[in-house]
GROMACS .gro file of C-alpha atoms in nm:
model
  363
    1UNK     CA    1   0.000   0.000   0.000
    2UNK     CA    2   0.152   0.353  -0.088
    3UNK     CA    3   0.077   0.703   0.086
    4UNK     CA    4  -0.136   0.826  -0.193
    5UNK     CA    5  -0.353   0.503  -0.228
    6UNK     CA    6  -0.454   0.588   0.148
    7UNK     CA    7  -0.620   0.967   0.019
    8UNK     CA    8  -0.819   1.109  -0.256
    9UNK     CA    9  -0.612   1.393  -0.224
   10UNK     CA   10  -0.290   1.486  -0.041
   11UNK     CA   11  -0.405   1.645   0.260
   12UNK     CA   12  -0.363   1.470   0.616
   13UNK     CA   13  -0.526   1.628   0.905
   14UNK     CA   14  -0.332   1.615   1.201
   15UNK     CA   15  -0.364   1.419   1.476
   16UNK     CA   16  -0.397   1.667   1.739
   17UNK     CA   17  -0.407   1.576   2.109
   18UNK     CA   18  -0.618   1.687   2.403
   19UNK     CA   19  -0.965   1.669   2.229
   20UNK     CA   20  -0.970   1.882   1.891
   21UNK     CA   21  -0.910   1.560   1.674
   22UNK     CA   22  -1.207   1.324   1.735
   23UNK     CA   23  -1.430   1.041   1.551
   24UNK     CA   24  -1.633   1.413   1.416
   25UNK     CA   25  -1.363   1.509   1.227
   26UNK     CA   26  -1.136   1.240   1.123
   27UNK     CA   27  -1.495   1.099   0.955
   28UNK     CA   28  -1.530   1.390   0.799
   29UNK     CA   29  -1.181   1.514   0.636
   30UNK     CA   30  -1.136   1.142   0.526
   31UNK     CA   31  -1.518   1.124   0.370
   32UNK     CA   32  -1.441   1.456   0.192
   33UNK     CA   33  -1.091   1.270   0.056
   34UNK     CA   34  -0.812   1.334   0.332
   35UNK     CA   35  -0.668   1.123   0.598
   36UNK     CA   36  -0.845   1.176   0.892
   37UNK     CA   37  -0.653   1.090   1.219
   38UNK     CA   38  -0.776   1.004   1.564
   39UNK     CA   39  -0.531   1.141   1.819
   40UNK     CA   40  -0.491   0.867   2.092
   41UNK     CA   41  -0.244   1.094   2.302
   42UNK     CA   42  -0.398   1.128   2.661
   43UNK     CA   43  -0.674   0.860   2.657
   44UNK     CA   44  -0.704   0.567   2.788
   45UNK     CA   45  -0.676   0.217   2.607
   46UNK     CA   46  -1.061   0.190   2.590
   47UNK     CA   47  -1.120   0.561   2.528
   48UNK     CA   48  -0.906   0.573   2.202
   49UNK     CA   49  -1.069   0.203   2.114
   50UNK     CA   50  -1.408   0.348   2.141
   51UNK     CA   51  -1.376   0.669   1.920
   52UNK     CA   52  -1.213   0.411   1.682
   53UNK     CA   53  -1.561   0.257   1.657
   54UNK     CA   54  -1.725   0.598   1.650
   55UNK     CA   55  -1.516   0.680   1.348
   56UNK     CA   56  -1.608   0.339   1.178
   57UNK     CA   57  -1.946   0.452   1.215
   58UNK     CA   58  -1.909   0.735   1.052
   59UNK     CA   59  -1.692   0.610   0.730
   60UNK     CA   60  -1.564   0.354   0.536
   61UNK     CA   61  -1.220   0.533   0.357
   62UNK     CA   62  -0.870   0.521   0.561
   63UNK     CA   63  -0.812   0.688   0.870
   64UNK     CA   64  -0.551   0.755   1.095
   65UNK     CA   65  -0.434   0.670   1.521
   66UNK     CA   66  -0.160   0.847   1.644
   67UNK     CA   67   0.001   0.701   1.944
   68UNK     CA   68   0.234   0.863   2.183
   69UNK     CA   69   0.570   0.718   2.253
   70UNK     CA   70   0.613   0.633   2.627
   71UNK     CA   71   0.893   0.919   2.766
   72UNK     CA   72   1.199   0.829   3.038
   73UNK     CA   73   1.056   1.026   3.328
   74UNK     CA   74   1.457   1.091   3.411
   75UNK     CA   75   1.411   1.477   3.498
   76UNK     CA   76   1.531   1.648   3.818
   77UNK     CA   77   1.225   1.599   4.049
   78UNK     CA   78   1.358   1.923   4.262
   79UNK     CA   79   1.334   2.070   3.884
   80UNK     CA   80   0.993   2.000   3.876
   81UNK     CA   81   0.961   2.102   4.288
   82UNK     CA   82   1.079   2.421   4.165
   83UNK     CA   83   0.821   2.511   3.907
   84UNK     CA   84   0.597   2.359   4.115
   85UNK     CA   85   0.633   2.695   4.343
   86UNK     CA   86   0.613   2.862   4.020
   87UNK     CA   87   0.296   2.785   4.016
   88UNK     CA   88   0.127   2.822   4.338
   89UNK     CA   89   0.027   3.128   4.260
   90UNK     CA   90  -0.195   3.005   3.914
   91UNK     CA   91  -0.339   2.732   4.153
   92UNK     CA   92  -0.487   3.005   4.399
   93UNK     CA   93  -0.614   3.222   4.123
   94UNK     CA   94  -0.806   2.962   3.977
   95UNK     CA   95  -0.931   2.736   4.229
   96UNK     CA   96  -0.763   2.459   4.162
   97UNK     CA   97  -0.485   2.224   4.290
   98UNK     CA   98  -0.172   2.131   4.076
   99UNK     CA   99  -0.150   1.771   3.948
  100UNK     CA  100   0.035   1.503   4.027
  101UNK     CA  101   0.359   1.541   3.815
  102UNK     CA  102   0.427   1.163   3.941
  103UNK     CA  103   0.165   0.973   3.750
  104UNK     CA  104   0.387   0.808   3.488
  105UNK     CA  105   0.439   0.864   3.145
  106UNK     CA  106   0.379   0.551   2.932
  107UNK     CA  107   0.056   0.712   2.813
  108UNK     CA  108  -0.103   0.360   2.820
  109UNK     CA  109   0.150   0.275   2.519
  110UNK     CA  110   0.121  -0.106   2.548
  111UNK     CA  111  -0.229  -0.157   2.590
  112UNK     CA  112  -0.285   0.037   2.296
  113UNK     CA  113  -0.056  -0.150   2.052
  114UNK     CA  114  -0.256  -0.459   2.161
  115UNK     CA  115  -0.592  -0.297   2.071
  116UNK     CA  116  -0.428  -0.179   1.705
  117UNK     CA  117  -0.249  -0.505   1.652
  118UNK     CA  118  -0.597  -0.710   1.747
  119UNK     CA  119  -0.846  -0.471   1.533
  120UNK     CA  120  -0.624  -0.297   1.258
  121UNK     CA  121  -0.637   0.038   1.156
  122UNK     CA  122  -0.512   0.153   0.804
  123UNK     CA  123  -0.296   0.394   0.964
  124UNK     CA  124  -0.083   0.408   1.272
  125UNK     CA  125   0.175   0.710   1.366
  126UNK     CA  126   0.425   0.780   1.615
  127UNK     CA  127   0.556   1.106   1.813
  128UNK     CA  128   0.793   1.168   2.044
  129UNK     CA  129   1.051   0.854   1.904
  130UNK     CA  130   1.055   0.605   1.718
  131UNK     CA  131   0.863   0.263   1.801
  132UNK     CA  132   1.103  -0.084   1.766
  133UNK     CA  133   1.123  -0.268   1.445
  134UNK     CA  134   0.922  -0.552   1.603
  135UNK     CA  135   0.652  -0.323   1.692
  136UNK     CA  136   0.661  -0.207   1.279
  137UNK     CA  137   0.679  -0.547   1.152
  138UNK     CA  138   0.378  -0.655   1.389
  139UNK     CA  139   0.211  -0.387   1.184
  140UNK     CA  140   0.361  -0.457   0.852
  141UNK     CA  141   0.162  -0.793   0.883
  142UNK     CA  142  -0.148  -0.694   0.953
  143UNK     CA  143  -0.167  -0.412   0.674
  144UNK     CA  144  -0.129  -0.133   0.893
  145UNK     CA  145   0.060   0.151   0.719
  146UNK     CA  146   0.276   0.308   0.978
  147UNK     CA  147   0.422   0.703   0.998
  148UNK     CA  148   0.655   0.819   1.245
  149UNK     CA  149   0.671   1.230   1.342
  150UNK     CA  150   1.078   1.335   1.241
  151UNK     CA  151   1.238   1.704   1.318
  152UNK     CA  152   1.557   1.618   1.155
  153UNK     CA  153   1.756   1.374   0.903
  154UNK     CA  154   1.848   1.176   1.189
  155UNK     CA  155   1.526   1.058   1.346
  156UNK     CA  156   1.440   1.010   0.966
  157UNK     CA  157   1.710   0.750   0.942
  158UNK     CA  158   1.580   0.585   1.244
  159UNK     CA  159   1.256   0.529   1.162
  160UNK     CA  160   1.392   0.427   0.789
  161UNK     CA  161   1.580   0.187   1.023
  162UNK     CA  162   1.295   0.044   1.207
  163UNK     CA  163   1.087  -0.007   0.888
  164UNK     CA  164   0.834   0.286   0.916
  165UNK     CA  165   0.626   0.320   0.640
  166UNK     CA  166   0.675   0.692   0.567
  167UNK     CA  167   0.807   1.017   0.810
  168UNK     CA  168   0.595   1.315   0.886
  169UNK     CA  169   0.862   1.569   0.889
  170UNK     CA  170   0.783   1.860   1.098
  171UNK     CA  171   0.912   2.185   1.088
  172UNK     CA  172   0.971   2.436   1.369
  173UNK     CA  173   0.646   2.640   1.234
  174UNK     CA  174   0.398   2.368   1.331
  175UNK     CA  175   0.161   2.459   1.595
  176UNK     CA  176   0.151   2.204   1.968
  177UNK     CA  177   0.421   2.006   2.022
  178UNK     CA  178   0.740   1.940   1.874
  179UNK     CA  179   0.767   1.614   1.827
  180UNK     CA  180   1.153   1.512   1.853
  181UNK     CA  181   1.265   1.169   1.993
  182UNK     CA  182   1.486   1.322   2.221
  183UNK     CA  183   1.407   1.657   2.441
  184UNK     CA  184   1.760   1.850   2.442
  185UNK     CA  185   1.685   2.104   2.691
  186UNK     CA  186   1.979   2.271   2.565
  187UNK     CA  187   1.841   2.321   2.243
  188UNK     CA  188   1.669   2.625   2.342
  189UNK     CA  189   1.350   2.552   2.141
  190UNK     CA  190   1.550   2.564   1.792
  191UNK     CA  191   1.455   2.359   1.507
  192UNK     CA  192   1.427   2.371   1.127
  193UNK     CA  193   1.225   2.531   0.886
  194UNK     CA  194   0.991   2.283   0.689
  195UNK     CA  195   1.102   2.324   0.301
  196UNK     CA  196   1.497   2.348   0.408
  197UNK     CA  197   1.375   2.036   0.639
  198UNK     CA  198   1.192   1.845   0.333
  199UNK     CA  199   1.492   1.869   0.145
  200UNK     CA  200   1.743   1.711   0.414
  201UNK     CA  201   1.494   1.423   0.510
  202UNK     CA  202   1.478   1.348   0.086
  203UNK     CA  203   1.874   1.355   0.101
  204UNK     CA  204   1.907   1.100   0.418
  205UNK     CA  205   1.618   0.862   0.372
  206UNK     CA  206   1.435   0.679   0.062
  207UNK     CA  207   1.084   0.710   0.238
  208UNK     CA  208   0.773   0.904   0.146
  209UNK     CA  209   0.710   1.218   0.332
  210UNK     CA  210   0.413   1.388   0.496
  211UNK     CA  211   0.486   1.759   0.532
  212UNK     CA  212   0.402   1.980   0.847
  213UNK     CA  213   0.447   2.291   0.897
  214UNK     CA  214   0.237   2.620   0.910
  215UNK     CA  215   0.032   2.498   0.624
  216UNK     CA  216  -0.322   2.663   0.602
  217UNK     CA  217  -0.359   2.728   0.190
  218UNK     CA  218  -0.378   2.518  -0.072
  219UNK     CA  219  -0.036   2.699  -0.263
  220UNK     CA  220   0.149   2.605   0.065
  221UNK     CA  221   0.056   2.196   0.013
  222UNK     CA  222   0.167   2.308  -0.350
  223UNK     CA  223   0.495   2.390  -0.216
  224UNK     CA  224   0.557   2.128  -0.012
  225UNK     CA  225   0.485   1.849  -0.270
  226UNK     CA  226   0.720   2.043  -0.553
  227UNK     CA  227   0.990   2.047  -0.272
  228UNK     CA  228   0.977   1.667  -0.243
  229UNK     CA  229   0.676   1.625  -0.022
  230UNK     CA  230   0.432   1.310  -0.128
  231UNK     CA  231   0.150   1.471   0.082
  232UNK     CA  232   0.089   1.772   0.404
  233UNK     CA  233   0.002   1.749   0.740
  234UNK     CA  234  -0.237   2.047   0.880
  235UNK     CA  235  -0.312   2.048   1.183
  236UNK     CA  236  -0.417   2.467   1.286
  237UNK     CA  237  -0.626   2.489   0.982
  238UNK     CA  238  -0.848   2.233   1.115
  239UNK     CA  239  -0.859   2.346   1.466
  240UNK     CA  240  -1.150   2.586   1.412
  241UNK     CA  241  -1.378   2.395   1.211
  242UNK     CA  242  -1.688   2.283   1.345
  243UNK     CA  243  -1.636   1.921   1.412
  244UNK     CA  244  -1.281   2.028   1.619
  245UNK     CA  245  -1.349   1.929   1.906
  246UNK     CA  246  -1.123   2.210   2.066
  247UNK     CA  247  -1.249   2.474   2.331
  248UNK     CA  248  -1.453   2.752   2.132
  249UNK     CA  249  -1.203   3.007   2.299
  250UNK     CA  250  -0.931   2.834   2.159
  251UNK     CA  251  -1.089   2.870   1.780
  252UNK     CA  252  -1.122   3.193   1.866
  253UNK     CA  253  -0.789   3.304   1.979
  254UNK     CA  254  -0.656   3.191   1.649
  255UNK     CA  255  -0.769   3.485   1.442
  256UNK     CA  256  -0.844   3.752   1.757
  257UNK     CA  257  -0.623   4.074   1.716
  258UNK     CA  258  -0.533   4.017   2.148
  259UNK     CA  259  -0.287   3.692   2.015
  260UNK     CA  260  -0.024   3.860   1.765
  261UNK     CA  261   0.203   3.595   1.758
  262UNK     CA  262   0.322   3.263   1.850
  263UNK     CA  263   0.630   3.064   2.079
  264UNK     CA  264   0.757   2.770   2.104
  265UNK     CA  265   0.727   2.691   2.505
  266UNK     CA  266   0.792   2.454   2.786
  267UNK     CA  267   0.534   2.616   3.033
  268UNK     CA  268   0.212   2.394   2.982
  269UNK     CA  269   0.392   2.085   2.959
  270UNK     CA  270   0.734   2.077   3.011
  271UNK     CA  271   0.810   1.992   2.614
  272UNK     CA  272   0.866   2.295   2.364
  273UNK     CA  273   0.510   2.334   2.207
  274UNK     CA  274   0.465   2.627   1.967
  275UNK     CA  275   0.111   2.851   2.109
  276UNK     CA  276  -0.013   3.173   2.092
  277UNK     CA  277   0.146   3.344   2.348
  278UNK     CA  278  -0.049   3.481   2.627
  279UNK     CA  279  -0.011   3.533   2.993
  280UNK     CA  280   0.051   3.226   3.137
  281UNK     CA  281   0.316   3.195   2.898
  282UNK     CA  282   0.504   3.503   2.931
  283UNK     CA  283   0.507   3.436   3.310
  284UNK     CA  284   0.632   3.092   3.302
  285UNK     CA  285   0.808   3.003   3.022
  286UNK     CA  286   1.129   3.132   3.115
  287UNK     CA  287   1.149   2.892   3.426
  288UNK     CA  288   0.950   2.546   3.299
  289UNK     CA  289   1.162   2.257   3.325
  290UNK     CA  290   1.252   2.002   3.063
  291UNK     CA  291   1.011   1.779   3.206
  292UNK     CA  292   0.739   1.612   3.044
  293UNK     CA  293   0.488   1.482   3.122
  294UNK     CA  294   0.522   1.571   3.474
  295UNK     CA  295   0.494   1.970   3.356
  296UNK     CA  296   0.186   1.856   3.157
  297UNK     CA  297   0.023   1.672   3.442
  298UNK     CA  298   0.097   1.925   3.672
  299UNK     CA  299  -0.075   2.257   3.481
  300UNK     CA  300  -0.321   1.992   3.400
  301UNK     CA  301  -0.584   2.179   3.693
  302UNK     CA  302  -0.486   2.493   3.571
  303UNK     CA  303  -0.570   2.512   3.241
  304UNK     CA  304  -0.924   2.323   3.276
  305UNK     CA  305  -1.021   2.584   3.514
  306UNK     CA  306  -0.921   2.844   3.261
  307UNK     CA  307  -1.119   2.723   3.006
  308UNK     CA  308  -1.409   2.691   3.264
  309UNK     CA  309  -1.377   3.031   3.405
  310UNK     CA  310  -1.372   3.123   3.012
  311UNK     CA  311  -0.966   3.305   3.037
  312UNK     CA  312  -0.756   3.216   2.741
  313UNK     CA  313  -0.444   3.391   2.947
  314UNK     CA  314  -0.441   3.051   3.161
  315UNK     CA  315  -0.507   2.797   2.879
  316UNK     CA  316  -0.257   2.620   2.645
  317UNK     CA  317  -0.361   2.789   2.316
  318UNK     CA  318  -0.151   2.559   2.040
  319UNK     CA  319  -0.103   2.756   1.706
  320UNK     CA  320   0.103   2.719   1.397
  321UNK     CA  321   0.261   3.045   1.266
  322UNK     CA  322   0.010   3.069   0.992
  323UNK     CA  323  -0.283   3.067   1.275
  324UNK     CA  324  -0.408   3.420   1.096
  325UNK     CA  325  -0.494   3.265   0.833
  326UNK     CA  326  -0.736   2.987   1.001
  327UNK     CA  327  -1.098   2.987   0.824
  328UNK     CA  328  -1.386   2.867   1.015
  329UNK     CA  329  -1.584   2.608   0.751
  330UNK     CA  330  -1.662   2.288   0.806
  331UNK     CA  331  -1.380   2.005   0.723
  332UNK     CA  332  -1.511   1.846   0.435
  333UNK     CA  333  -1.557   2.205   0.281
  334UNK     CA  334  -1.256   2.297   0.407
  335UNK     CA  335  -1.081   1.990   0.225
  336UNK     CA  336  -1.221   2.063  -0.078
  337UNK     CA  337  -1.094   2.445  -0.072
  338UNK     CA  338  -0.813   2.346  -0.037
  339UNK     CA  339  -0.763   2.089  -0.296
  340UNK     CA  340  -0.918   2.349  -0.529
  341UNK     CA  341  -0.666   2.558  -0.420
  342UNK     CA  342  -0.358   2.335  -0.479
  343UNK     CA  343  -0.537   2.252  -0.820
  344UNK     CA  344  -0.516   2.591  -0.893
  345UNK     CA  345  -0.130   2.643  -0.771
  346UNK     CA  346   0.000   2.313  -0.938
  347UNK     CA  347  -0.171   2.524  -1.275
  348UNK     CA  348   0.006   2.832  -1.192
  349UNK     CA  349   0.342   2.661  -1.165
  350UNK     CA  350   0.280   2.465  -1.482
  351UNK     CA  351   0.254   2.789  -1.636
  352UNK     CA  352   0.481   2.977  -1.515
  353UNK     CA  353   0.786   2.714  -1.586
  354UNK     CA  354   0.623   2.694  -1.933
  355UNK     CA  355   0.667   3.081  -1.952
  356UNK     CA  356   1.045   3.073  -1.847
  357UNK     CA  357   1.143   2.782  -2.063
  358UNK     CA  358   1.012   2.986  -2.392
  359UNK     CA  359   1.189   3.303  -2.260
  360UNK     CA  360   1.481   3.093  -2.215
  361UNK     CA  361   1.416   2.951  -2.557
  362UNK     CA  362   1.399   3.294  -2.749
  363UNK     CA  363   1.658   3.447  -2.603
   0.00000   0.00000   0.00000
């Protein structure tokens, strides 16, 4: 099975943890001719098992599960005693006690590879490292195509390595979290940009590649694919639609004039994430640890009772740096805008190179 024998067109919503990509909208960017993907990240075994059924319900084309590589909970605990401190102050404001930064951070791995290996999906996809090659051959035989999330040439290796299927290389523009197999807390949040990116992962591995990046038009996917890209991963442009399951404060964040820009930050979870940045970010960021998931289940409290209390200065608001251009229609019609839209770019180009080669010809 090949990438583009999984989509009508090449556009792959992404999997986006923490509630925005459920059974509503996977169903409905894969009906319209994506990939639709279920993010697993944060649920439980059964939880991700049951939207699996939901989405089943809701089509018959390919779709997606993203799964969360378990982390090495190796960080300072004083580290995370310090932040903790940090954040007293957040815990009184809102009512709320800090979480339990001690709760693990397996993210129910295991159990989950047991429910995909017993009931297949036509898609599985890694983040934060790269799963064993007995873990992608266990796939391989069941006819589950499997992705793992790159940030450089090297983790594309590795997952060329352990069999993978295809990378999703992601560049420093993507909105959430990075999603590199190895937090470097000296790294200071740097990364690359997607198209320079595209081109090292097509120099270092023979795989096919799923761009993401900052994409939100239909010329962007067109710009990815003539770089070397075989299809792109959006994630922010699907965050507002109607069947995002996201917090209606988050949607609109993305395109109020309050949120000029975005970061990448450690302050919600303890892993550089790129966000609109806001209050609790400015405050914060400067001291989180390199600590997740204990960061993550520790603002946990916080940033429900943010969203409760209706303050987007508290809440993790996850944003690509094209988040001003976000357009609130529904997927499918979203999915066909923008396959109109690469249509119309791929036509563009074609002329354009047509244009050149006669200049070139004349002259």
């Amino acid at each position: 099975m090949a990438l583009t024998d999984l989509c009508r067109y090449p556009i792959v919503q992404a999997p986006m943890a923490g509630g925005a990509s459920g059974p509503a909208l996977a169903a409905a960017v894969s009906e319209a001719g994506g990939l639709g993907f279920l993010a697993a990240g944060y649920k439980t075994a059964d939880g991700m098992y049951q939207e699996i059924k939901q989405v089943r319900g809701l089509t018959g084309r390919p779709f997606g599960v993203n799964l969360f590589m378990p982390q090495d909970p190796g960080t300072d605990p004083a580290a995370i005693e310090v932040y903790r401190h940090q954040l007293a102050g957040e815990a009184t404001w809102y009512e709320t006690p800090l979480g339990d930064a001690d709760t693990g951070g397996d993210d129910n791995y295991e159990a989950k590879l047991a429910i995909l290996r017993e009931d297949p999906v036509p898609v599985v996809s890694f983040t934060f490292g790269c799963p064993d090659r007995a873990v992608v051959d266990a796939f391989a035989k069941i006819g589950t195509y499997t992705i793992v999330t790159v940030t450089t040439p090297q983790e594309a290796q590795a997952a060329q390595w352990a069999g993978a299927d295809a990378v999703c290389v992601q560049g420093v523009e993507a909105g959430g979290h990075q999603g590199t197999f190895r937090d470097d807390a000296q790294a200071g949040g740097a990364g690359i940009g997607l198209l320079t990116l595209i081109a090292l992962v097509r120099d270092s591995v023979q795989l096919p590649i799923v761009a993401a990046g900052g994409l939100m038009r239909g010329a962007q996917i067109a710009a990815v694919l003539a770089a070397g890209a075989d299809a792109a991963q959006l994630g922010t442009a699907f965050l507002v639609c109607p069947e995002s399951g996201a917090n209606v404060l988050h949607k609109q964040a993305l395109t109020n004039p309050l949120f000029v820009r975005t970061e990448l930050t450690r302050a919600f979870s303890g892993r550089p994430a790129r966000g609109l940045v806001n209050r609790f970010m400015r405050e914060h960021g400067p001291y989180a640890p390199a600590a997740y998931p204990q960061v993550h289940q520790l603002t946990a409290g916080v940033r429900k009772a943010a969203a409760e209390a209706g303050d987007p200065q508290g809440m993790a608001l996850w944003a690509g740096q094209g988040h001003r251009l976000a357009r609130e229609l529904p997927a499918a019609r979203l999915v066909e805008v923008l396959a109109a839209e690469l249509d119309d770019a791929a036509a563009e180009l074609t002329t354009n190179l047509r244009n050149l080669k006669n200049t070139r010809s004349a002259s």
